[in-house]
Amino acid sequence: MAEAHQAVAFQFTVTREGIDLRLSHQAFTEIYLSGVRSWKKRIIGLKNSVVTGVYPASPSSWLFVVIAILATMYTRSDPSMGLIAKIQENLPVSQSMSNQCQTLVSAVLFSTMLWLLLIFTMRMCLKQLLSYHRWMFEKHGKMSNTTKVWVALVRIFSGRKPLLYSYQGSLPNLPVPAIKDTVKRHLESVRPLMDDTEYERMTKLASDFESSLGNRLQWYLKLKALWSTNYVSDWWEEYVYLRGRSPIMVNSNYYGMDFMYVTPTPIQAARAGNSLHAHFLYRRKLNKEELRPTRIPGTVIPLCSAQCERLFNTTRIPGEETDTLQHWQDSDYIAVYHSGRYFRLRMYQAGRLLSPREIETQIQRILDDPSPPSTGEAKLGALTAGDRIPWAEARTKYFSSGVNKRSLDCIEKAAFFVSLDEEEQGVIADDPASLDAYAKSLLHGKCYDRWFDKSFTVIYYKNGKMGVNGEHSWADAPVLSHLWQQTLSTDCFQLGYNAEGHCKGEVDSSLPPPQKLSWEIPPECEEQISQSLAVAQALADDVDIHVFANQEFGKGRIKKCRVSPDAFIQMALQLAYCRDQGRFCLTYEACMTRLFKEGRTETVRSCSNESSAFVRALENGEPVHVCRRLFQEASEKHQNLYRLAMTGGGIDRHLFCLYVVSKYLGVESPFLKEVLSEPWRLSTSQSPMHVEMFDIVNHPEYVSCGGGFGPVADDGYGVSYSFMGENILNFHISCKHSCPETDAHKFGDQIRKALQDLLQLLSPSRTEFHRAEGNRPEVKKYL
């Protein structure tokens, strides 16, 4: 109980001899250092606010403007055209202020106003420049003169060494597409999925909507776009994520994997020591805004960084109608789960971040702790894995006061959550069964050994492997991916391990041990935990996951075929799904809209008239030149859809917001109701890989297997893919065992076959194309 006594700054008792007062110097020291750390953070935040507020200018430019104005006045010229004199006339006259001093003050005030006007002008110019997106629609390698001038101007107005949030005030707002454009593109996207009768009915619904209710809903949406920073993001977060009442485990959360072929150390505590230290180094840079703003690869175009703010110290709080996101400004500890117990592990000692070796020692103390879990504690985390309403009710009833509230607050206010797993995973990288089990463990674990409400949970396995599980509502995968890959890089290439596999450095022997959290779980709460666990376990058991790496070729070979790697993969997925199911389906490909302020994602509908025409031609054995031409048309169509989605011309977020407005107005739209009820049977996403953090050329073994997510539809597939360097393609496929029509492993085989067929078709040396008759699916008649 030493840590409990240290938490009390003083104790006193009243006796006959008087008051016996005992002070704890260590507690006072911790209070002092905590205050110093807090004030340092405030000062840094204030400084960064000033630097970001005047961007693209710099604070020192104010002095330059003042000196320039004073120098001009020294030559007996009036650069202000009489404004300085006007300011001087309206200054409060002081007996102690001479005429010369009044002139100086007036000149400084004028210089300051001129400086602020210049900053405002530069920021508006940069905002207008960043609103230009025609460059994205130009052919690769062919830049117009207009775009060349635009690039030069963006470089000029972007200033030097921007902070993480420097561009936030200059990013354009997301535009609201025209109703007619959205309706037209929607009809195009569903045409390959409907017969003539169904399509005629949908066309009639769309026409009625466009000519009547649509215009009314659009007016309200434009009003919101004028008033708010982003007309989509707040509603998207609220209604798509936070109002969902089903489990977020599998349905919303996603995962990321460790290196495929390398395990830097087999010691669990050592791996945790290095990577946890790396996490807090990243957080320090984030707090100081020293991270470089994310840009579109190969360009000077910045992306919105707003999602980074809630990366750490964030928790999703359950509610009966809707959840809420709670973010704390700072947290100096992490919450750790091991063998049914929860611990609080402080990451700072005397105001400094613990070294990797010290963190390893603390983690090892938790691993060696023989104490049993409290009654009901071992599977407490299942509450975060089950339905949201029972968790909200249990939280209010059993965790709103006393020791349970204090312990729950400790978990929810932690920087992030850590799970020390007692199993070994990811042992054999080339073994599909090993990768599949690794993915399932990261996605849901045992359903109670992760805290799915935290912004992210880091999992450390007994053999030194690790992974991450991310909650989706606060941000999208690229934000967590950047942290994760930076951590992997720092762990291996900067911190390293000694010859025995332990972290480097010394250990402060005075470190207090991690604090075990206490719980008082009544039998009624235990029953609720069991019910939530049963719901979560049924969901986890139903998930079928298959992970594989295609090492025969990667984006290097694809680019030699003069085609977009992403379009190539999407066409392969269309071909694979058609062969697997005998039909086409509505396909979701996630696309970012972070070119705009507070942008998140948009949908690219990859199944198009062009892609379906190509698949039909290929499956029907059409000549090679016909298939190549149709593939080229399908690829160009997909790229155009992707660019439209990135630049605010997507359709699904627009339709979603129109539907929300209709609900607020209490009006029904048959068109919107049908559109929003269409299932995404093929949900896809490209995992972002920040390859600049790794030297894959000289160290090809240091490649990650990326990450994945659960299926969106009960009768569909979830597919995540990533390009690792130039030569490896990774795929994560998920579906549900309960659907007899889906099988992750069979679909994986279809993807492999489709990739090979497309590469063979598009190979520059290819002169003819023959498909074996036995490989042609019997479902051709359904196309």
PDB file of C-alpha atoms in Angstrom, residues 89-306:
ATOM      1  CA  GLU A  89      -5.200  62.220 -33.127  1.00  0.00           C
ATOM      2  CA  ASN A  90      -7.349  59.557 -31.446  1.00  0.00           C
ATOM      3  CA  LEU A  91      -4.748  58.332 -28.994  1.00  0.00           C
ATOM      4  CA  PRO A  92      -5.479  59.036 -25.328  1.00  0.00           C
ATOM      5  CA  VAL A  93      -3.312  62.090 -24.660  1.00  0.00           C
ATOM      6  CA  SER A  94      -1.029  61.654 -21.703  1.00  0.00           C
ATOM      7  CA  GLN A  95       0.923  64.388 -19.985  1.00  0.00           C
ATOM      8  CA  SER A  96       3.962  62.106 -19.861  1.00  0.00           C
ATOM      9  CA  MET A  97       3.801  61.193 -23.575  1.00  0.00           C
ATOM     10  CA  SER A  98       5.687  63.472 -25.891  1.00  0.00           C
ATOM     11  CA  ASN A  99       4.660  64.228 -29.449  1.00  0.00           C
ATOM     12  CA  GLN A 100       7.506  62.081 -30.764  1.00  0.00           C
ATOM     13  CA  CYS A 101       6.429  59.197 -28.553  1.00  0.00           C
ATOM     14  CA  GLN A 102       2.832  59.505 -29.742  1.00  0.00           C
ATOM     15  CA  THR A 103       4.049  59.330 -33.349  1.00  0.00           C
ATOM     16  CA  LEU A 104       6.082  56.232 -32.565  1.00  0.00           C
ATOM     17  CA  VAL A 105       3.142  54.495 -30.875  1.00  0.00           C
ATOM     18  CA  SER A 106       0.839  55.407 -33.769  1.00  0.00           C
ATOM     19  CA  ALA A 107       3.352  54.033 -36.272  1.00  0.00           C
ATOM     20  CA  VAL A 108       3.633  50.761 -34.341  1.00  0.00           C
ATOM     21  CA  LEU A 109      -0.167  50.421 -34.200  1.00  0.00           C
ATOM     22  CA  PHE A 110      -0.432  51.098 -37.922  1.00  0.00           C
ATOM     23  CA  SER A 111       2.358  48.575 -38.623  1.00  0.00           C
ATOM     24  CA  THR A 112       0.583  45.964 -36.543  1.00  0.00           C
ATOM     25  CA  MET A 113      -2.711  46.489 -38.366  1.00  0.00           C
ATOM     26  CA  LEU A 114      -0.908  46.380 -41.713  1.00  0.00           C
ATOM     27  CA  TRP A 115       0.855  43.160 -40.634  1.00  0.00           C
ATOM     28  CA  LEU A 116      -2.433  41.529 -39.632  1.00  0.00           C
ATOM     29  CA  LEU A 117      -4.009  42.607 -42.931  1.00  0.00           C
ATOM     30  CA  LEU A 118      -1.112  41.048 -44.836  1.00  0.00           C
ATOM     31  CA  ILE A 119      -1.490  37.817 -42.863  1.00  0.00           C
ATOM     32  CA  PHE A 120      -5.213  37.722 -43.588  1.00  0.00           C
ATOM     33  CA  THR A 121      -4.556  38.352 -47.284  1.00  0.00           C
ATOM     34  CA  MET A 122      -1.886  35.660 -47.484  1.00  0.00           C
ATOM     35  CA  ARG A 123      -4.121  33.180 -45.703  1.00  0.00           C
ATOM     36  CA  MET A 124      -7.049  33.898 -48.034  1.00  0.00           C
ATOM     37  CA  CYS A 125      -4.741  33.553 -51.038  1.00  0.00           C
ATOM     38  CA  LEU A 126      -3.453  30.227 -49.741  1.00  0.00           C
ATOM     39  CA  LYS A 127      -7.027  29.068 -49.098  1.00  0.00           C
ATOM     40  CA  GLN A 128      -7.983  29.921 -52.665  1.00  0.00           C
ATOM     41  CA  LEU A 129      -4.908  28.144 -53.970  1.00  0.00           C
ATOM     42  CA  LEU A 130      -5.713  25.022 -51.963  1.00  0.00           C
ATOM     43  CA  SER A 131      -9.235  25.085 -53.409  1.00  0.00           C
ATOM     44  CA  TYR A 132      -7.778  24.398 -56.871  1.00  0.00           C
ATOM     45  CA  HIS A 133      -8.089  20.692 -57.675  1.00  0.00           C
ATOM     46  CA  ARG A 134      -7.814  20.531 -61.454  1.00  0.00           C
ATOM     47  CA  TRP A 135      -4.245  19.279 -61.094  1.00  0.00           C
ATOM     48  CA  MET A 136      -5.627  15.991 -59.824  1.00  0.00           C
ATOM     49  CA  PHE A 137      -7.522  15.355 -63.057  1.00  0.00           C
ATOM     50  CA  GLU A 138      -4.532  15.881 -65.341  1.00  0.00           C
ATOM     51  CA  LYS A 139      -2.845  12.883 -66.896  1.00  0.00           C
ATOM     52  CA  HIS A 140       0.097  11.458 -65.009  1.00  0.00           C
ATOM     53  CA  GLY A 141       3.343  13.099 -66.095  1.00  0.00           C
ATOM     54  CA  LYS A 142       1.587  15.859 -68.060  1.00  0.00           C
ATOM     55  CA  MET A 143       1.325  19.033 -65.996  1.00  0.00           C
ATOM     56  CA  SER A 144      -0.357  22.069 -67.513  1.00  0.00           C
ATOM     57  CA  ASN A 145       1.192  25.536 -67.326  1.00  0.00           C
ATOM     58  CA  THR A 146      -1.634  26.616 -65.041  1.00  0.00           C
ATOM     59  CA  THR A 147      -0.792  23.851 -62.595  1.00  0.00           C
ATOM     60  CA  LYS A 148       2.922  24.685 -62.740  1.00  0.00           C
ATOM     61  CA  VAL A 149       2.188  28.287 -61.792  1.00  0.00           C
ATOM     62  CA  TRP A 150      -0.188  27.057 -59.083  1.00  0.00           C
ATOM     63  CA  VAL A 151       2.478  24.782 -57.577  1.00  0.00           C
ATOM     64  CA  ALA A 152       4.951  27.672 -57.473  1.00  0.00           C
ATOM     65  CA  LEU A 153       2.422  29.939 -55.752  1.00  0.00           C
ATOM     66  CA  VAL A 154       1.525  27.264 -53.181  1.00  0.00           C
ATOM     67  CA  ARG A 155       5.211  26.925 -52.313  1.00  0.00           C
ATOM     68  CA  ILE A 156       5.541  30.693 -51.934  1.00  0.00           C
ATOM     69  CA  PHE A 157       2.465  31.123 -49.754  1.00  0.00           C
ATOM     70  CA  SER A 158       3.117  28.009 -47.660  1.00  0.00           C
ATOM     71  CA  GLY A 159       5.904  29.636 -45.708  1.00  0.00           C
ATOM     72  CA  ARG A 160       8.733  27.723 -44.057  1.00  0.00           C
ATOM     73  CA  LYS A 161       8.691  24.949 -41.446  1.00  0.00           C
ATOM     74  CA  PRO A 162       4.950  24.789 -40.721  1.00  0.00           C
ATOM     75  CA  LEU A 163       3.770  23.266 -37.454  1.00  0.00           C
ATOM     76  CA  LEU A 164       1.308  20.381 -37.376  1.00  0.00           C
ATOM     77  CA  TYR A 165      -1.773  22.637 -37.371  1.00  0.00           C
ATOM     78  CA  SER A 166      -0.352  25.550 -39.363  1.00  0.00           C
ATOM     79  CA  TYR A 167      -2.512  24.883 -42.425  1.00  0.00           C
ATOM     80  CA  GLN A 168      -5.793  24.472 -40.547  1.00  0.00           C
ATOM     81  CA  GLY A 169      -6.867  28.079 -41.026  1.00  0.00           C
ATOM     82  CA  SER A 170      -6.100  27.977 -44.760  1.00  0.00           C
ATOM     83  CA  LEU A 171      -7.826  24.740 -45.728  1.00  0.00           C
ATOM     84  CA  PRO A 172     -11.000  25.178 -47.803  1.00  0.00           C
ATOM     85  CA  ASN A 173     -14.414  24.041 -46.600  1.00  0.00           C
ATOM     86  CA  LEU A 174     -15.979  20.927 -48.081  1.00  0.00           C
ATOM     87  CA  PRO A 175     -18.318  22.009 -50.924  1.00  0.00           C
ATOM     88  CA  VAL A 176     -21.905  20.793 -51.207  1.00  0.00           C
ATOM     89  CA  PRO A 177     -22.393  19.018 -54.574  1.00  0.00           C
ATOM     90  CA  ALA A 178     -25.347  19.898 -56.796  1.00  0.00           C
ATOM     91  CA  ILE A 179     -28.402  17.681 -56.374  1.00  0.00           C
ATOM     92  CA  LYS A 180     -28.535  16.846 -60.074  1.00  0.00           C
ATOM     93  CA  ASP A 181     -24.873  15.711 -60.094  1.00  0.00           C
ATOM     94  CA  THR A 182     -25.335  13.474 -57.046  1.00  0.00           C
ATOM     95  CA  VAL A 183     -28.523  11.889 -58.412  1.00  0.00           C
ATOM     96  CA  LYS A 184     -26.934  11.320 -61.810  1.00  0.00           C
ATOM     97  CA  ARG A 185     -23.843   9.652 -60.343  1.00  0.00           C
ATOM     98  CA  HIS A 186     -25.949   7.489 -58.056  1.00  0.00           C
ATOM     99  CA  LEU A 187     -28.007   6.196 -60.970  1.00  0.00           C
ATOM    100  CA  GLU A 188     -24.812   5.410 -62.868  1.00  0.00           C
ATOM    101  CA  SER A 189     -23.431   3.480 -59.891  1.00  0.00           C
ATOM    102  CA  VAL A 190     -26.487   1.223 -59.485  1.00  0.00           C
ATOM    103  CA  ARG A 191     -27.067   0.522 -63.170  1.00  0.00           C
ATOM    104  CA  PRO A 192     -24.914  -2.651 -63.282  1.00  0.00           C
ATOM    105  CA  LEU A 193     -26.761  -3.989 -60.222  1.00  0.00           C
ATOM    106  CA  MET A 194     -30.316  -3.687 -61.574  1.00  0.00           C
ATOM    107  CA  ASP A 195     -32.337  -5.059 -64.433  1.00  0.00           C
ATOM    108  CA  ASP A 196     -34.264  -2.705 -66.706  1.00  0.00           C
ATOM    109  CA  THR A 197     -37.443  -2.762 -64.613  1.00  0.00           C
ATOM    110  CA  GLU A 198     -35.653  -2.044 -61.327  1.00  0.00           C
ATOM    111  CA  TYR A 199     -33.546   0.662 -62.914  1.00  0.00           C
ATOM    112  CA  GLU A 200     -36.600   2.367 -64.413  1.00  0.00           C
ATOM    113  CA  ARG A 201     -38.245   2.392 -60.983  1.00  0.00           C
ATOM    114  CA  MET A 202     -35.131   3.838 -59.354  1.00  0.00           C
ATOM    115  CA  THR A 203     -34.881   6.484 -62.082  1.00  0.00           C
ATOM    116  CA  LYS A 204     -38.457   7.535 -61.371  1.00  0.00           C
ATOM    117  CA  LEU A 205     -37.774   7.803 -57.628  1.00  0.00           C
ATOM    118  CA  ALA A 206     -34.636   9.833 -58.281  1.00  0.00           C
ATOM    119  CA  SER A 207     -36.415  12.180 -60.690  1.00  0.00           C
ATOM    120  CA  ASP A 208     -39.237  12.825 -58.230  1.00  0.00           C
ATOM    121  CA  PHE A 209     -36.753  13.491 -55.432  1.00  0.00           C
ATOM    122  CA  GLU A 210     -34.638  15.871 -57.528  1.00  0.00           C
ATOM    123  CA  SER A 211     -37.597  17.922 -58.671  1.00  0.00           C
ATOM    124  CA  SER A 212     -39.340  18.238 -55.308  1.00  0.00           C
ATOM    125  CA  LEU A 213     -38.040  17.386 -51.838  1.00  0.00           C
ATOM    126  CA  GLY A 214     -34.379  17.354 -52.841  1.00  0.00           C
ATOM    127  CA  ASN A 215     -34.218  21.111 -53.442  1.00  0.00           C
ATOM    128  CA  ARG A 216     -35.721  21.839 -50.037  1.00  0.00           C
ATOM    129  CA  LEU A 217     -33.286  19.550 -48.244  1.00  0.00           C
ATOM    130  CA  GLN A 218     -30.397  20.999 -50.261  1.00  0.00           C
ATOM    131  CA  TRP A 219     -31.268  24.524 -49.086  1.00  0.00           C
ATOM    132  CA  TYR A 220     -30.941  23.501 -45.440  1.00  0.00           C
ATOM    133  CA  LEU A 221     -27.703  21.674 -46.176  1.00  0.00           C
ATOM    134  CA  LYS A 222     -26.172  24.707 -47.871  1.00  0.00           C
ATOM    135  CA  LEU A 223     -27.172  26.773 -44.871  1.00  0.00           C
ATOM    136  CA  LYS A 224     -25.322  24.336 -42.616  1.00  0.00           C
ATOM    137  CA  ALA A 225     -22.283  24.438 -44.908  1.00  0.00           C
ATOM    138  CA  LEU A 226     -22.151  28.231 -44.542  1.00  0.00           C
ATOM    139  CA  TRP A 227     -22.425  28.034 -40.760  1.00  0.00           C
ATOM    140  CA  SER A 228     -20.251  25.026 -39.912  1.00  0.00           C
ATOM    141  CA  THR A 229     -16.662  24.136 -40.722  1.00  0.00           C
ATOM    142  CA  ASN A 230     -17.588  20.859 -42.398  1.00  0.00           C
ATOM    143  CA  TYR A 231     -21.158  19.968 -43.269  1.00  0.00           C
ATOM    144  CA  VAL A 232     -20.529  16.208 -43.020  1.00  0.00           C
ATOM    145  CA  SER A 233     -18.061  15.327 -40.252  1.00  0.00           C
ATOM    146  CA  ASP A 234     -20.071  16.103 -37.115  1.00  0.00           C
ATOM    147  CA  TRP A 235     -23.153  14.243 -38.363  1.00  0.00           C
ATOM    148  CA  TRP A 236     -21.003  11.389 -39.639  1.00  0.00           C
ATOM    149  CA  GLU A 237     -19.340  10.969 -36.249  1.00  0.00           C
ATOM    150  CA  GLU A 238     -22.646  11.237 -34.396  1.00  0.00           C
ATOM    151  CA  TYR A 239     -25.006   9.099 -36.484  1.00  0.00           C
ATOM    152  CA  VAL A 240     -22.677   6.563 -38.091  1.00  0.00           C
ATOM    153  CA  TYR A 241     -20.462   5.869 -35.084  1.00  0.00           C
ATOM    154  CA  LEU A 242     -21.673   7.215 -31.746  1.00  0.00           C
ATOM    155  CA  ARG A 243     -25.387   6.425 -32.128  1.00  0.00           C
ATOM    156  CA  GLY A 244     -24.751   2.826 -33.100  1.00  0.00           C
ATOM    157  CA  ARG A 245     -26.159   0.550 -30.379  1.00  0.00           C
ATOM    158  CA  SER A 246     -24.565  -2.705 -31.545  1.00  0.00           C
ATOM    159  CA  PRO A 247     -21.106  -3.832 -30.364  1.00  0.00           C
ATOM    160  CA  ILE A 248     -18.209  -1.740 -31.633  1.00  0.00           C
ATOM    161  CA  MET A 249     -15.914  -4.763 -31.412  1.00  0.00           C
ATOM    162  CA  VAL A 250     -15.658  -6.272 -34.930  1.00  0.00           C
ATOM    163  CA  ASN A 251     -18.391  -3.954 -36.267  1.00  0.00           C
ATOM    164  CA  SER A 252     -16.404  -0.729 -35.915  1.00  0.00           C
ATOM    165  CA  ASN A 253     -12.957  -1.243 -34.407  1.00  0.00           C
ATOM    166  CA  TYR A 254     -10.036  -2.222 -36.634  1.00  0.00           C
ATOM    167  CA  TYR A 255      -6.522  -3.592 -36.086  1.00  0.00           C
ATOM    168  CA  GLY A 256      -2.908  -3.175 -37.183  1.00  0.00           C
ATOM    169  CA  MET A 257      -0.118  -5.762 -37.221  1.00  0.00           C
ATOM    170  CA  ASP A 258       3.555  -5.949 -36.295  1.00  0.00           C
ATOM    171  CA  PHE A 259       6.430  -6.692 -38.678  1.00  0.00           C
ATOM    172  CA  MET A 260       5.853  -9.802 -40.777  1.00  0.00           C
ATOM    173  CA  TYR A 261       9.293 -11.395 -40.699  1.00  0.00           C
ATOM    174  CA  VAL A 262      11.066  -9.738 -37.776  1.00  0.00           C
ATOM    175  CA  THR A 263      10.513  -9.921 -34.032  1.00  0.00           C
ATOM    176  CA  PRO A 264      13.075  -7.488 -32.547  1.00  0.00           C
ATOM    177  CA  THR A 265      13.068  -9.286 -29.180  1.00  0.00           C
ATOM    178  CA  PRO A 266      11.318 -12.395 -27.848  1.00  0.00           C
ATOM    179  CA  ILE A 267      10.966 -10.763 -24.418  1.00  0.00           C
ATOM    180  CA  GLN A 268       7.444  -9.456 -23.909  1.00  0.00           C
ATOM    181  CA  ALA A 269       8.340  -6.829 -21.305  1.00  0.00           C
ATOM    182  CA  ALA A 270      11.273  -5.543 -23.353  1.00  0.00           C
ATOM    183  CA  ARG A 271       9.156  -5.088 -26.473  1.00  0.00           C
ATOM    184  CA  ALA A 272       6.635  -3.202 -24.385  1.00  0.00           C
ATOM    185  CA  GLY A 273       9.389  -1.058 -22.858  1.00  0.00           C
ATOM    186  CA  ASN A 274      10.717   0.214 -26.168  1.00  0.00           C
ATOM    187  CA  SER A 275       7.417   0.678 -27.954  1.00  0.00           C
ATOM    188  CA  LEU A 276       5.644   2.357 -25.010  1.00  0.00           C
ATOM    189  CA  HIS A 277       8.544   4.775 -24.734  1.00  0.00           C
ATOM    190  CA  ALA A 278       8.217   5.408 -28.491  1.00  0.00           C
ATOM    191  CA  HIS A 279       4.482   6.089 -28.099  1.00  0.00           C
ATOM    192  CA  PHE A 280       5.158   8.810 -25.546  1.00  0.00           C
ATOM    193  CA  LEU A 281       7.957  10.309 -27.652  1.00  0.00           C
ATOM    194  CA  TYR A 282       5.400  10.616 -30.444  1.00  0.00           C
ATOM    195  CA  ARG A 283       2.888  12.180 -28.048  1.00  0.00           C
ATOM    196  CA  ARG A 284       5.497  14.712 -26.966  1.00  0.00           C
ATOM    197  CA  LYS A 285       6.017  15.767 -30.584  1.00  0.00           C
ATOM    198  CA  LEU A 286       2.262  15.864 -31.094  1.00  0.00           C
ATOM    199  CA  ASN A 287       1.750  18.105 -28.060  1.00  0.00           C
ATOM    200  CA  LYS A 288       4.502  20.445 -29.236  1.00  0.00           C
ATOM    201  CA  GLU A 289       3.084  20.309 -32.783  1.00  0.00           C
ATOM    202  CA  GLU A 290       6.525  19.294 -34.041  1.00  0.00           C
ATOM    203  CA  LEU A 291       5.122  16.606 -36.331  1.00  0.00           C
ATOM    204  CA  ARG A 292       5.195  17.648 -39.962  1.00  0.00           C
ATOM    205  CA  PRO A 293       1.764  18.277 -41.485  1.00  0.00           C
ATOM    206  CA  THR A 294       0.666  15.312 -43.578  1.00  0.00           C
ATOM    207  CA  ARG A 295       0.772  15.964 -47.319  1.00  0.00           C
ATOM    208  CA  ILE A 296      -0.368  14.082 -50.374  1.00  0.00           C
ATOM    209  CA  PRO A 297       2.676  11.937 -51.276  1.00  0.00           C
ATOM    210  CA  GLY A 298       4.890  13.596 -53.842  1.00  0.00           C
ATOM    211  CA  THR A 299       3.152  16.985 -53.590  1.00  0.00           C
ATOM    212  CA  VAL A 300       3.129  20.158 -51.504  1.00  0.00           C
ATOM    213  CA  ILE A 301      -0.590  19.819 -50.786  1.00  0.00           C
ATOM    214  CA  PRO A 302      -1.366  19.614 -47.033  1.00  0.00           C
ATOM    215  CA  LEU A 303      -4.053  17.459 -45.471  1.00  0.00           C
ATOM    216  CA  CYS A 304      -6.202  18.312 -42.480  1.00  0.00           C
ATOM    217  CA  SER A 305      -4.600  17.378 -39.147  1.00  0.00           C
ATOM    218  CA  ALA A 306      -7.643  17.938 -36.920  1.00  0.00           C
TER     219      ALA A 306
END
